[in-house]
Amino acid sequence: MLKKVIKSIKDGTFFKKVNKKIRSIYYKRLTKKSNIKLVNNQVMFITFQGDYTCNSKAICDYILKNKLNYKIIWVIRSEKENDIKQFPHGIKVVSRDSNEFYYEYKRSKFIFDNSTNFAYMNLFKREGQIVIQTWHGSMGFKRIDPSSVSDKDWLEKAISSANADDYIITNSKFEENVFRGSYWPKTEFLKVGHPRNDILFNKNNEFLNYDKKIRKMYNIKKDTKICLYAPTFRNSDSISCYDLDYNRLHEALVKRFSGDWVILVRYHFRLKNTKIPKKYENTVINVTNYPDMQELLCVTDFGITDYSSWICDYVITKRPGFLYTTDIEKYIDTERGFYHTLDYYPFPICKNNDELYNKIINFDDKKYLKDVNSFLRKVNCYEKGDASKKVVDKMNKLIK
């Protein structure tokens, strides 16, 4: 610990952190004592990523597209202060711990959170404010209940943050049971589906715009099919589990589905500096820094993950989704654990490259579709593609 402090003093980060903490305490006291009025149509979005993404982005897009009378405040991380081009016109961007942030927070009627930011930022809820939790997973594999958490600091903040939530958005009976059994035993559900998944239902103009944008950004031809590999992180620093043979994967995709294929790889944001082996540079495109996962899912024809919950969003499209689980036994023993064994889900499970190759070659699309439909009924999924509208309708009612 002492070594870290000495190092931070030498590189200057120590004093920046101290200054940031002092400013944080000062502005919180300032806003707590001040007579700032609550603005009924002001809504603030706080995400753990800080980027314009996830459920909050979908709700913002709906408000802007329909020119609704809401003032939108988006909170970014201080290190991303120069990265505001991603935000559309009509959104006010403020940096965490700034004077402006605390002032706008105090004025906001609605606060949206997609994680435990409320507690990590040491926020207090004033009378009349409404906190809506969107979370960031979906019918996933990994447990989030207290028994699965080893980090006591995170656990304490998760419980504290959940206590501030007035509503939590859900998309299925499965999720309701997960939330009730973890941090939200009494929080009111908004049973509307996930706003971020609205774009996965229809190939409308919005969908086509994402397709054009992504293909242009990564120089992918119009008729080229897209395979997305996006694994989750591990608590250890080892990356040996990410040993996908992209050449064999490409060969299997062409052989089973024909046509031209490109493979996109999106590592977890904690692994954003992970490099793809040089031997695959001509086969694979690294899209880890692409901010919005749902936009990538729009254009994905074939999805692969290990234990990341995005594939339980992707399942709504009913396109092929596979699990590549090289370290399944170790993961179960050392990580958070699962709600169900993986065969509860409709995705083919592959423990090595040989199994992945063979199961792609022998993929039965009719059986897969049957399994997907059975899974969606089993979890009682109520996604319909209109979640953003329903959330805003609820806000309108709460204002009145």
mmCIF file of C-alpha atoms in Angstrom:
data_model
loop_
_atom_site.group_PDB
_atom_site.id
_atom_site.type_symbol
_atom_site.label_atom_id
_atom_site.label_comp_id
_atom_site.label_asym_id
_atom_site.label_seq_id
_atom_site.Cartn_x
_atom_site.Cartn_y
_atom_site.Cartn_z
ATOM 1 C CA MET A 1 0.000 0.000 0.000
ATOM 2 C CA LEU A 2 2.808 2.409 0.977
ATOM 3 C CA LYS A 3 4.622 1.707 -2.295
ATOM 4 C CA LYS A 4 1.486 2.613 -4.258
ATOM 5 C CA VAL A 5 1.120 5.893 -2.345
ATOM 6 C CA ILE A 6 4.790 6.800 -2.936
ATOM 7 C CA LYS A 7 4.456 5.955 -6.628
ATOM 8 C CA SER A 8 1.276 8.057 -6.936
ATOM 9 C CA ILE A 9 3.036 11.014 -5.262
ATOM 10 C CA LYS A 10 5.923 10.760 -7.701
ATOM 11 C CA ASP A 11 3.732 10.606 -10.802
ATOM 12 C CA GLY A 12 1.398 13.337 -9.553
ATOM 13 C CA THR A 13 -1.809 11.244 -9.423
ATOM 14 C CA PHE A 14 -1.953 11.351 -5.612
ATOM 15 C CA PHE A 15 -2.549 15.085 -5.477
ATOM 16 C CA LYS A 16 -5.055 14.920 -8.312
ATOM 17 C CA LYS A 17 -7.079 12.348 -6.379
ATOM 18 C CA VAL A 18 -6.907 14.362 -3.154
ATOM 19 C CA ASN A 19 -7.986 17.507 -4.987
ATOM 20 C CA LYS A 20 -10.812 15.614 -6.682
ATOM 21 C CA LYS A 21 -12.022 14.248 -3.328
ATOM 22 C CA ILE A 22 -11.943 17.695 -1.693
ATOM 23 C CA ARG A 23 -13.896 19.209 -4.579
ATOM 24 C CA SER A 24 -16.388 16.341 -4.376
ATOM 25 C CA ILE A 25 -17.040 16.900 -0.665
ATOM 26 C CA TYR A 26 -17.247 20.673 -1.105
ATOM 27 C CA TYR A 27 -19.740 20.613 -3.963
ATOM 28 C CA LYS A 28 -21.929 18.014 -2.308
ATOM 29 C CA ARG A 29 -22.167 20.142 0.820
ATOM 30 C CA LEU A 30 -22.788 23.204 -1.311
ATOM 31 C CA THR A 31 -25.696 21.662 -3.204
ATOM 32 C CA LYS A 32 -27.111 20.051 -0.078
ATOM 33 C CA LYS A 33 -27.382 23.415 1.667
ATOM 34 C CA SER A 34 -28.387 25.451 -1.353
ATOM 35 C CA ASN A 35 -31.945 26.211 -2.377
ATOM 36 C CA ILE A 36 -31.729 24.766 -5.898
ATOM 37 C CA LYS A 37 -35.156 23.943 -7.339
ATOM 38 C CA LEU A 38 -35.996 20.528 -8.750
ATOM 39 C CA VAL A 39 -36.747 20.674 -12.499
ATOM 40 C CA ASN A 40 -39.600 18.276 -13.315
ATOM 41 C CA ASN A 41 -38.562 17.633 -16.912
ATOM 42 C CA GLN A 42 -34.812 17.249 -16.282
ATOM 43 C CA VAL A 43 -33.302 13.771 -16.494
ATOM 44 C CA MET A 44 -29.725 12.720 -15.735
ATOM 45 C CA PHE A 45 -28.043 9.568 -17.033
ATOM 46 C CA ILE A 46 -25.084 7.970 -15.251
ATOM 47 C CA THR A 47 -23.421 4.857 -16.715
ATOM 48 C CA PHE A 48 -20.365 2.988 -15.480
ATOM 49 C CA GLN A 49 -18.856 3.258 -18.982
ATOM 50 C CA GLY A 50 -19.359 7.003 -19.284
ATOM 51 C CA ASP A 51 -19.948 6.507 -23.025
ATOM 52 C CA TYR A 52 -23.183 7.142 -24.916
ATOM 53 C CA THR A 53 -24.407 3.565 -24.722
ATOM 54 C CA CYS A 54 -26.638 0.908 -23.125
ATOM 55 C CA ASN A 55 -30.273 1.390 -22.069
ATOM 56 C CA SER A 56 -29.782 5.059 -21.276
ATOM 57 C CA LYS A 57 -28.729 5.803 -24.846
ATOM 58 C CA ALA A 58 -31.905 4.187 -26.201
ATOM 59 C CA ILE A 59 -34.100 6.249 -23.880
ATOM 60 C CA CYS A 60 -32.242 9.447 -24.855
ATOM 61 C CA ASP A 61 -32.589 8.633 -28.550
ATOM 62 C CA TYR A 62 -36.335 8.132 -28.127
ATOM 63 C CA ILE A 63 -36.721 11.493 -26.352
ATOM 64 C CA LEU A 64 -34.669 13.321 -28.988
ATOM 65 C CA LYS A 65 -36.262 11.596 -31.963
ATOM 66 C CA ASN A 66 -39.757 12.460 -30.754
ATOM 67 C CA LYS A 67 -38.738 15.995 -29.699
ATOM 68 C CA LEU A 68 -40.136 15.501 -26.209
ATOM 69 C CA ASN A 69 -39.923 18.263 -23.627
ATOM 70 C CA TYR A 70 -37.083 16.890 -21.527
ATOM 71 C CA LYS A 71 -33.740 18.424 -20.640
ATOM 72 C CA ILE A 72 -31.118 15.658 -20.840
ATOM 73 C CA ILE A 73 -27.911 15.616 -18.792
ATOM 74 C CA TRP A 74 -25.298 12.922 -19.459
ATOM 75 C CA VAL A 75 -22.451 12.276 -17.019
ATOM 76 C CA ILE A 76 -19.049 11.310 -18.416
ATOM 77 C CA ARG A 77 -15.851 10.271 -16.702
ATOM 78 C CA SER A 78 -13.269 13.019 -16.295
ATOM 79 C CA GLU A 79 -10.780 11.178 -18.524
ATOM 80 C CA LYS A 80 -13.300 11.333 -21.379
ATOM 81 C CA GLU A 81 -13.901 15.067 -21.261
ATOM 82 C CA ASN A 82 -12.473 15.474 -24.761
ATOM 83 C CA ASP A 83 -14.628 12.694 -26.193
ATOM 84 C CA ILE A 84 -18.008 14.418 -26.475
ATOM 85 C CA LYS A 85 -18.450 14.068 -30.242
ATOM 86 C CA GLN A 86 -20.307 10.808 -29.652
ATOM 87 C CA PHE A 87 -23.207 12.693 -28.035
ATOM 88 C CA PRO A 88 -26.000 13.984 -30.271
ATOM 89 C CA HIS A 89 -27.206 17.568 -30.268
ATOM 90 C CA GLY A 90 -29.661 18.219 -27.487
ATOM 91 C CA ILE A 91 -27.712 16.548 -24.670
ATOM 92 C CA LYS A 92 -25.766 18.504 -22.064
ATOM 93 C CA VAL A 93 -22.582 16.630 -21.101
ATOM 94 C CA VAL A 94 -21.058 17.143 -17.635
ATOM 95 C CA SER A 95 -17.999 15.614 -16.019
ATOM 96 C CA ARG A 96 -18.131 13.643 -12.761
ATOM 97 C CA ASP A 97 -17.170 15.594 -9.629
ATOM 98 C CA SER A 98 -17.393 18.926 -11.396
ATOM 99 C CA ASN A 99 -19.324 21.860 -9.978
ATOM 100 C CA GLU A 100 -21.652 21.617 -12.949
ATOM 101 C CA PHE A 101 -22.373 17.936 -12.283
ATOM 102 C CA TYR A 102 -23.516 18.483 -8.692
ATOM 103 C CA TYR A 103 -25.584 21.493 -9.688
ATOM 104 C CA GLU A 104 -27.378 19.592 -12.481
ATOM 105 C CA TYR A 105 -27.740 16.507 -10.309
ATOM 106 C CA LYS A 106 -29.508 18.554 -7.673
ATOM 107 C CA ARG A 107 -31.921 19.902 -10.321
ATOM 108 C CA SER A 108 -32.742 16.551 -11.981
ATOM 109 C CA LYS A 109 -36.134 14.997 -11.316
ATOM 110 C CA PHE A 110 -35.090 11.658 -12.835
ATOM 111 C CA ILE A 111 -31.762 9.852 -12.320
ATOM 112 C CA PHE A 112 -30.963 6.809 -14.468
ATOM 113 C CA ASP A 113 -28.204 4.417 -13.364
ATOM 114 C CA ASN A 114 -27.014 1.220 -15.065
ATOM 115 C CA SER A 115 -24.869 -0.088 -12.202
ATOM 116 C CA THR A 116 -23.900 0.928 -8.654
ATOM 117 C CA ASN A 117 -22.865 4.465 -9.576
ATOM 118 C CA PHE A 118 -25.235 6.032 -7.073
ATOM 119 C CA ALA A 119 -23.220 4.605 -4.176
ATOM 120 C CA TYR A 120 -19.770 4.807 -5.771
ATOM 121 C CA MET A 121 -20.291 8.515 -6.357
ATOM 122 C CA ASN A 122 -21.584 8.950 -2.794
ATOM 123 C CA LEU A 123 -24.784 10.615 -3.994
ATOM 124 C CA PHE A 124 -27.752 11.425 -1.797
ATOM 125 C CA LYS A 125 -31.329 11.495 -3.079
ATOM 126 C CA ARG A 126 -33.275 14.635 -2.415
ATOM 127 C CA GLU A 127 -37.013 14.672 -1.826
ATOM 128 C CA GLY A 128 -38.910 14.398 -5.099
ATOM 129 C CA GLN A 129 -36.128 12.743 -7.094
ATOM 130 C CA ILE A 130 -36.817 9.407 -8.794
ATOM 131 C CA VAL A 131 -34.001 6.923 -9.404
ATOM 132 C CA ILE A 132 -34.525 4.325 -12.153
ATOM 133 C CA GLN A 133 -32.108 1.406 -12.351
ATOM 134 C CA THR A 134 -31.632 -0.091 -15.821
ATOM 135 C CA TRP A 135 -28.766 -2.498 -14.983
ATOM 136 C CA HIS A 136 -26.571 -3.672 -17.863
ATOM 137 C CA GLY A 137 -27.101 -7.421 -18.201
ATOM 138 C CA SER A 138 -29.905 -9.516 -19.642
ATOM 139 C CA MET A 139 -31.108 -13.012 -18.651
ATOM 140 C CA GLY A 140 -27.425 -13.838 -18.240
ATOM 141 C CA PHE A 141 -25.426 -16.754 -16.924
ATOM 142 C CA LYS A 142 -23.431 -15.197 -14.072
ATOM 143 C CA ARG A 143 -24.786 -14.744 -10.575
ATOM 144 C CA ILE A 144 -25.012 -11.206 -9.175
ATOM 145 C CA ASP A 145 -26.435 -12.003 -5.724
ATOM 146 C CA PRO A 146 -24.413 -11.184 -2.566
ATOM 147 C CA SER A 147 -23.266 -14.794 -2.093
ATOM 148 C CA SER A 148 -21.367 -14.610 -5.397
ATOM 149 C CA VAL A 149 -19.431 -11.449 -4.514
ATOM 150 C CA SER A 150 -15.990 -11.572 -2.852
ATOM 151 C CA ASP A 151 -15.339 -7.826 -3.022
ATOM 152 C CA LYS A 152 -16.854 -6.521 0.233
ATOM 153 C CA ASP A 153 -16.485 -2.893 -0.828
ATOM 154 C CA TRP A 154 -18.425 -3.519 -4.047
ATOM 155 C CA LEU A 155 -21.063 -5.505 -2.150
ATOM 156 C CA GLU A 156 -21.597 -2.709 0.359
ATOM 157 C CA LYS A 157 -21.966 -0.152 -2.422
ATOM 158 C CA ALA A 158 -24.293 -2.411 -4.432
ATOM 159 C CA ILE A 159 -26.656 -2.732 -1.470
ATOM 160 C CA SER A 160 -26.469 0.993 -0.747
ATOM 161 C CA SER A 161 -27.080 1.891 -4.391
ATOM 162 C CA ALA A 162 -30.040 -0.469 -4.695
ATOM 163 C CA ASN A 163 -31.651 1.112 -1.642
ATOM 164 C CA ALA A 164 -31.825 4.388 -3.582
ATOM 165 C CA ASP A 165 -33.583 2.850 -6.599
ATOM 166 C CA ASP A 166 -37.303 3.550 -6.940
ATOM 167 C CA TYR A 167 -37.724 1.379 -10.047
ATOM 168 C CA ILE A 168 -35.739 -1.271 -11.894
ATOM 169 C CA ILE A 169 -36.290 -2.211 -15.530
ATOM 170 C CA THR A 170 -36.805 -5.907 -16.342
ATOM 171 C CA ASN A 171 -37.366 -7.925 -19.509
ATOM 172 C CA SER A 172 -38.459 -11.337 -18.200
ATOM 173 C CA LYS A 173 -39.655 -13.389 -15.264
ATOM 174 C CA PHE A 174 -36.114 -14.759 -15.122
ATOM 175 C CA GLU A 175 -34.745 -11.278 -14.419
ATOM 176 C CA GLU A 176 -37.430 -10.525 -11.878
ATOM 177 C CA ASN A 177 -36.342 -13.567 -9.875
ATOM 178 C CA VAL A 178 -32.670 -12.567 -10.194
ATOM 179 C CA PHE A 179 -33.321 -9.033 -8.950
ATOM 180 C CA ARG A 180 -35.601 -10.128 -6.114
ATOM 181 C CA GLY A 181 -32.945 -12.580 -4.948
ATOM 182 C CA SER A 182 -30.099 -10.067 -5.045
ATOM 183 C CA TYR A 183 -30.286 -6.345 -4.214
ATOM 184 C CA TRP A 184 -33.856 -5.302 -5.051
ATOM 185 C CA PRO A 185 -36.203 -7.376 -2.856
ATOM 186 C CA LYS A 186 -38.915 -4.694 -2.835
ATOM 187 C CA THR A 187 -38.039 -2.272 -5.650
ATOM 188 C CA GLU A 188 -40.902 -1.756 -8.104
ATOM 189 C CA PHE A 189 -40.400 -3.409 -11.505
ATOM 190 C CA LEU A 190 -40.883 -1.672 -14.829
ATOM 191 C CA LYS A 191 -41.804 -4.758 -16.863
ATOM 192 C CA VAL A 192 -41.146 -3.227 -20.258
ATOM 193 C CA GLY A 193 -38.082 -4.978 -21.715
ATOM 194 C CA HIS A 194 -34.665 -3.417 -22.213
ATOM 195 C CA PRO A 195 -34.674 -0.138 -24.172
ATOM 196 C CA ARG A 196 -31.304 -0.986 -25.716
ATOM 197 C CA ASN A 197 -32.900 -4.002 -27.400
ATOM 198 C CA ASP A 198 -35.572 -2.030 -29.254
ATOM 199 C CA ILE A 199 -33.279 -1.697 -32.274
ATOM 200 C CA LEU A 200 -32.931 -5.492 -32.555
ATOM 201 C CA PHE A 201 -36.564 -6.014 -33.544
ATOM 202 C CA ASN A 202 -36.977 -4.225 -36.854
ATOM 203 C CA LYS A 203 -34.768 -3.558 -39.850
ATOM 204 C CA ASN A 204 -35.868 0.068 -40.088
ATOM 205 C CA ASN A 205 -33.927 3.132 -41.178
ATOM 206 C CA GLU A 206 -32.179 3.312 -37.808
ATOM 207 C CA PHE A 207 -30.928 -0.255 -38.224
ATOM 208 C CA LEU A 208 -29.708 0.468 -41.763
ATOM 209 C CA ASN A 209 -27.850 3.545 -40.546
ATOM 210 C CA TYR A 210 -25.946 1.461 -37.990
ATOM 211 C CA ASP A 211 -25.123 -1.086 -40.690
ATOM 212 C CA LYS A 212 -23.732 1.612 -42.983
ATOM 213 C CA LYS A 213 -21.810 3.301 -40.174
ATOM 214 C CA ILE A 214 -20.097 0.123 -38.952
ATOM 215 C CA ARG A 215 -19.240 -1.142 -42.429
ATOM 216 C CA LYS A 216 -17.799 2.233 -43.393
ATOM 217 C CA MET A 217 -15.798 2.538 -40.158
ATOM 218 C CA TYR A 218 -14.169 -0.884 -40.546
ATOM 219 C CA ASN A 219 -14.107 -1.040 -44.345
ATOM 220 C CA ILE A 220 -16.471 -4.040 -44.584
ATOM 221 C CA LYS A 221 -18.187 -4.669 -47.918
ATOM 222 C CA LYS A 222 -21.978 -4.509 -48.103
ATOM 223 C CA ASP A 223 -22.532 -8.222 -48.777
ATOM 224 C CA THR A 224 -19.885 -9.532 -46.371
ATOM 225 C CA LYS A 225 -21.370 -11.464 -43.448
ATOM 226 C CA ILE A 226 -20.241 -10.596 -39.933
ATOM 227 C CA CYS A 227 -19.236 -12.906 -37.085
ATOM 228 C CA LEU A 228 -18.781 -11.280 -33.662
ATOM 229 C CA TYR A 229 -16.660 -12.825 -30.902
ATOM 230 C CA ALA A 230 -17.080 -10.952 -27.601
ATOM 231 C CA PRO A 231 -15.971 -12.785 -24.432
ATOM 232 C CA THR A 232 -16.300 -11.579 -20.852
ATOM 233 C CA PHE A 233 -13.396 -10.852 -18.473
ATOM 234 C CA ARG A 234 -11.763 -13.032 -15.811
ATOM 235 C CA ASN A 235 -10.763 -11.964 -12.321
ATOM 236 C CA SER A 236 -7.265 -13.207 -13.072
ATOM 237 C CA ASP A 237 -4.973 -11.503 -15.587
ATOM 238 C CA SER A 238 -4.680 -14.616 -17.727
ATOM 239 C CA ILE A 239 -5.844 -14.348 -21.337
ATOM 240 C CA SER A 240 -5.043 -17.953 -22.283
ATOM 241 C CA CYS A 241 -8.780 -18.725 -22.499
ATOM 242 C CA TYR A 242 -9.101 -16.426 -25.531
ATOM 243 C CA ASP A 243 -7.448 -18.935 -27.858
ATOM 244 C CA LEU A 244 -9.956 -18.959 -30.695
ATOM 245 C CA ASP A 245 -8.490 -20.178 -33.976
ATOM 246 C CA TYR A 246 -9.911 -17.481 -36.245
ATOM 247 C CA ASN A 247 -8.690 -19.120 -39.441
ATOM 248 C CA ARG A 248 -10.553 -22.346 -38.692
ATOM 249 C CA LEU A 249 -13.583 -20.359 -37.545
ATOM 250 C CA HIS A 250 -13.617 -18.472 -40.823
ATOM 251 C CA GLU A 251 -13.273 -21.715 -42.775
ATOM 252 C CA ALA A 252 -16.209 -23.290 -40.907
ATOM 253 C CA LEU A 253 -18.455 -20.252 -41.440
ATOM 254 C CA VAL A 254 -17.792 -20.205 -45.178
ATOM 255 C CA LYS A 255 -18.260 -23.952 -45.459
ATOM 256 C CA ARG A 256 -21.579 -24.015 -43.530
ATOM 257 C CA PHE A 257 -23.168 -20.704 -44.546
ATOM 258 C CA SER A 258 -21.241 -19.792 -47.750
ATOM 259 C CA GLY A 259 -20.445 -16.234 -48.828
ATOM 260 C CA ASP A 260 -17.737 -13.834 -47.644
ATOM 261 C CA TRP A 261 -17.181 -13.492 -43.891
ATOM 262 C CA VAL A 262 -15.331 -11.133 -41.583
ATOM 263 C CA ILE A 263 -14.683 -11.736 -37.877
ATOM 264 C CA LEU A 264 -15.002 -8.889 -35.383
ATOM 265 C CA VAL A 265 -13.518 -9.222 -31.890
ATOM 266 C CA ARG A 266 -14.749 -7.099 -28.998
ATOM 267 C CA TYR A 267 -12.990 -7.716 -25.706
ATOM 268 C CA HIS A 268 -14.481 -6.596 -22.386
ATOM 269 C CA PHE A 269 -13.706 -2.966 -21.551
ATOM 270 C CA ARG A 270 -11.397 -4.161 -18.755
ATOM 271 C CA LEU A 271 -9.318 -5.850 -21.462
ATOM 272 C CA LYS A 272 -9.328 -2.958 -23.927
ATOM 273 C CA ASN A 273 -5.542 -3.153 -24.344
ATOM 274 C CA THR A 274 -5.535 -6.865 -25.229
ATOM 275 C CA LYS A 275 -3.996 -7.468 -28.648
ATOM 276 C CA ILE A 276 -5.133 -9.949 -31.264
ATOM 277 C CA PRO A 277 -2.254 -12.270 -32.286
ATOM 278 C CA LYS A 278 -0.388 -10.953 -35.338
ATOM 279 C CA LYS A 279 -1.019 -14.122 -37.331
ATOM 280 C CA TYR A 280 -4.722 -13.177 -37.473
ATOM 281 C CA GLU A 281 -4.294 -9.540 -38.479
ATOM 282 C CA ASN A 282 -5.645 -10.204 -41.974
ATOM 283 C CA THR A 283 -8.584 -12.283 -40.695
ATOM 284 C CA VAL A 284 -9.874 -10.323 -37.720
ATOM 285 C CA ILE A 285 -10.926 -6.743 -36.970
ATOM 286 C CA ASN A 286 -10.590 -5.494 -33.383
ATOM 287 C CA VAL A 287 -13.736 -3.524 -32.448
ATOM 288 C CA THR A 288 -13.126 -3.388 -28.688
ATOM 289 C CA ASN A 289 -13.264 0.403 -28.670
ATOM 290 C CA TYR A 290 -16.603 0.559 -30.463
ATOM 291 C CA PRO A 291 -18.802 2.051 -27.716
ATOM 292 C CA ASP A 292 -22.192 0.474 -28.372
ATOM 293 C CA MET A 293 -22.633 -3.297 -28.247
ATOM 294 C CA GLN A 294 -26.250 -3.237 -29.445
ATOM 295 C CA GLU A 295 -25.277 -1.463 -32.653
ATOM 296 C CA LEU A 296 -22.793 -4.258 -33.327
ATOM 297 C CA LEU A 297 -25.493 -6.856 -32.623
ATOM 298 C CA CYS A 298 -27.681 -5.257 -35.285
ATOM 299 C CA VAL A 299 -25.208 -6.220 -37.998
ATOM 300 C CA THR A 300 -24.001 -9.531 -36.532
ATOM 301 C CA ASP A 301 -24.946 -12.665 -38.468
ATOM 302 C CA PHE A 302 -23.216 -15.130 -36.122
ATOM 303 C CA GLY A 303 -22.343 -14.495 -32.455
ATOM 304 C CA ILE A 304 -19.828 -16.177 -30.144
ATOM 305 C CA THR A 305 -19.126 -15.538 -26.463
ATOM 306 C CA ASP A 306 -18.120 -17.504 -23.390
ATOM 307 C CA TYR A 307 -20.237 -16.278 -20.480
ATOM 308 C CA SER A 308 -21.157 -12.712 -21.410
ATOM 309 C CA SER A 309 -24.838 -11.787 -21.106
ATOM 310 C CA TRP A 310 -24.936 -9.865 -24.397
ATOM 311 C CA ILE A 311 -25.800 -13.120 -26.130
ATOM 312 C CA CYS A 312 -29.053 -13.158 -24.124
ATOM 313 C CA ASP A 313 -29.898 -9.876 -25.843
ATOM 314 C CA TYR A 314 -28.775 -11.262 -29.188
ATOM 315 C CA VAL A 315 -31.002 -14.341 -28.786
ATOM 316 C CA ILE A 316 -33.984 -12.076 -29.504
ATOM 317 C CA THR A 317 -32.810 -11.819 -33.134
ATOM 318 C CA LYS A 318 -32.885 -15.650 -33.338
ATOM 319 C CA ARG A 319 -29.650 -15.609 -35.315
ATOM 320 C CA PRO A 320 -27.002 -18.281 -34.517
ATOM 321 C CA GLY A 321 -25.241 -17.838 -31.187
ATOM 322 C CA PHE A 322 -22.477 -20.126 -29.838
ATOM 323 C CA LEU A 323 -20.625 -20.501 -26.509
ATOM 324 C CA TYR A 324 -16.849 -21.045 -26.617
ATOM 325 C CA THR A 325 -15.972 -22.189 -23.090
ATOM 326 C CA THR A 326 -12.376 -23.420 -22.886
ATOM 327 C CA ASP A 327 -12.123 -22.904 -19.107
ATOM 328 C CA ILE A 328 -15.625 -23.818 -17.951
ATOM 329 C CA GLU A 329 -14.581 -25.947 -14.952
ATOM 330 C CA LYS A 330 -12.061 -23.379 -13.687
ATOM 331 C CA TYR A 331 -14.504 -20.536 -14.263
ATOM 332 C CA ILE A 332 -17.204 -22.222 -12.174
ATOM 333 C CA ASP A 333 -14.719 -22.879 -9.347
ATOM 334 C CA THR A 334 -13.066 -19.453 -9.222
ATOM 335 C CA GLU A 335 -15.554 -16.918 -10.595
ATOM 336 C CA ARG A 336 -19.106 -15.896 -9.678
ATOM 337 C CA GLY A 337 -20.950 -19.068 -10.672
ATOM 338 C CA PHE A 338 -24.068 -19.520 -12.807
ATOM 339 C CA TYR A 339 -27.811 -19.474 -12.201
ATOM 340 C CA HIS A 340 -28.200 -22.543 -14.382
ATOM 341 C CA THR A 341 -25.939 -24.993 -16.151
ATOM 342 C CA LEU A 342 -25.138 -23.785 -19.659
ATOM 343 C CA ASP A 343 -27.381 -26.383 -21.291
ATOM 344 C CA TYR A 344 -30.349 -24.423 -19.877
ATOM 345 C CA TYR A 345 -29.685 -21.942 -22.686
ATOM 346 C CA PRO A 346 -30.235 -22.634 -26.413
ATOM 347 C CA PHE A 347 -26.635 -22.009 -27.539
ATOM 348 C CA PRO A 348 -24.339 -24.831 -28.727
ATOM 349 C CA ILE A 349 -21.473 -25.272 -26.231
ATOM 350 C CA CYS A 350 -17.904 -25.774 -27.483
ATOM 351 C CA LYS A 351 -14.930 -26.448 -25.194
ATOM 352 C CA ASN A 352 -12.214 -26.235 -27.828
ATOM 353 C CA ASN A 353 -11.565 -25.238 -31.429
ATOM 354 C CA ASP A 354 -12.302 -28.711 -32.792
ATOM 355 C CA GLU A 355 -15.758 -28.750 -31.209
ATOM 356 C CA LEU A 356 -16.462 -25.231 -32.442
ATOM 357 C CA TYR A 357 -15.479 -26.138 -35.991
ATOM 358 C CA ASN A 358 -17.536 -29.341 -36.055
ATOM 359 C CA LYS A 359 -20.640 -27.834 -34.445
ATOM 360 C CA ILE A 360 -20.648 -24.955 -36.924
ATOM 361 C CA ILE A 361 -20.289 -27.353 -39.846
ATOM 362 C CA ASN A 362 -23.198 -29.445 -38.524
ATOM 363 C CA PHE A 363 -25.335 -26.537 -37.298
ATOM 364 C CA ASP A 364 -29.063 -27.358 -37.498
ATOM 365 C CA ASP A 365 -30.876 -24.050 -37.928
ATOM 366 C CA LYS A 366 -34.340 -25.579 -37.440
ATOM 367 C CA LYS A 367 -33.375 -27.203 -34.133
ATOM 368 C CA TYR A 368 -31.700 -23.994 -32.994
ATOM 369 C CA LEU A 369 -34.794 -21.905 -33.746
ATOM 370 C CA LYS A 370 -36.943 -24.398 -31.841
ATOM 371 C CA ASP A 371 -34.548 -24.246 -28.867
ATOM 372 C CA VAL A 372 -34.501 -20.420 -28.916
ATOM 373 C CA ASN A 373 -38.288 -20.161 -28.916
ATOM 374 C CA SER A 374 -38.478 -22.701 -26.099
ATOM 375 C CA PHE A 375 -35.917 -20.707 -24.079
ATOM 376 C CA LEU A 376 -37.774 -17.404 -24.524
ATOM 377 C CA ARG A 377 -40.979 -19.055 -23.317
ATOM 378 C CA LYS A 378 -39.170 -20.689 -20.406
ATOM 379 C CA VAL A 379 -37.784 -17.388 -19.081
ATOM 380 C CA ASN A 380 -41.057 -15.605 -19.907
ATOM 381 C CA CYS A 381 -39.351 -12.878 -21.921
ATOM 382 C CA TYR A 382 -41.607 -9.904 -22.633
ATOM 383 C CA GLU A 383 -39.383 -7.899 -24.977
ATOM 384 C CA LYS A 384 -41.487 -6.331 -27.754
ATOM 385 C CA GLY A 385 -39.266 -3.586 -29.116
ATOM 386 C CA ASP A 386 -41.082 -0.680 -27.443
ATOM 387 C CA ALA A 387 -39.318 -0.481 -24.076
ATOM 388 C CA SER A 388 -37.989 3.067 -24.563
ATOM 389 C CA LYS A 389 -41.489 4.371 -25.237
ATOM 390 C CA LYS A 390 -42.885 2.620 -22.172
ATOM 391 C CA VAL A 391 -40.155 4.020 -19.916
ATOM 392 C CA VAL A 392 -40.808 7.566 -21.129
ATOM 393 C CA ASP A 393 -44.575 7.040 -20.768
ATOM 394 C CA LYS A 394 -43.913 6.113 -17.139
ATOM 395 C CA MET A 395 -41.838 9.276 -16.656
ATOM 396 C CA ASN A 396 -44.675 11.362 -18.089
ATOM 397 C CA LYS A 397 -47.128 9.821 -15.630
ATOM 398 C CA LEU A 398 -44.783 10.368 -12.693
ATOM 399 C CA ILE A 399 -44.433 14.042 -13.581
ATOM 400 C CA LYS A 400 -48.207 14.483 -13.678
#
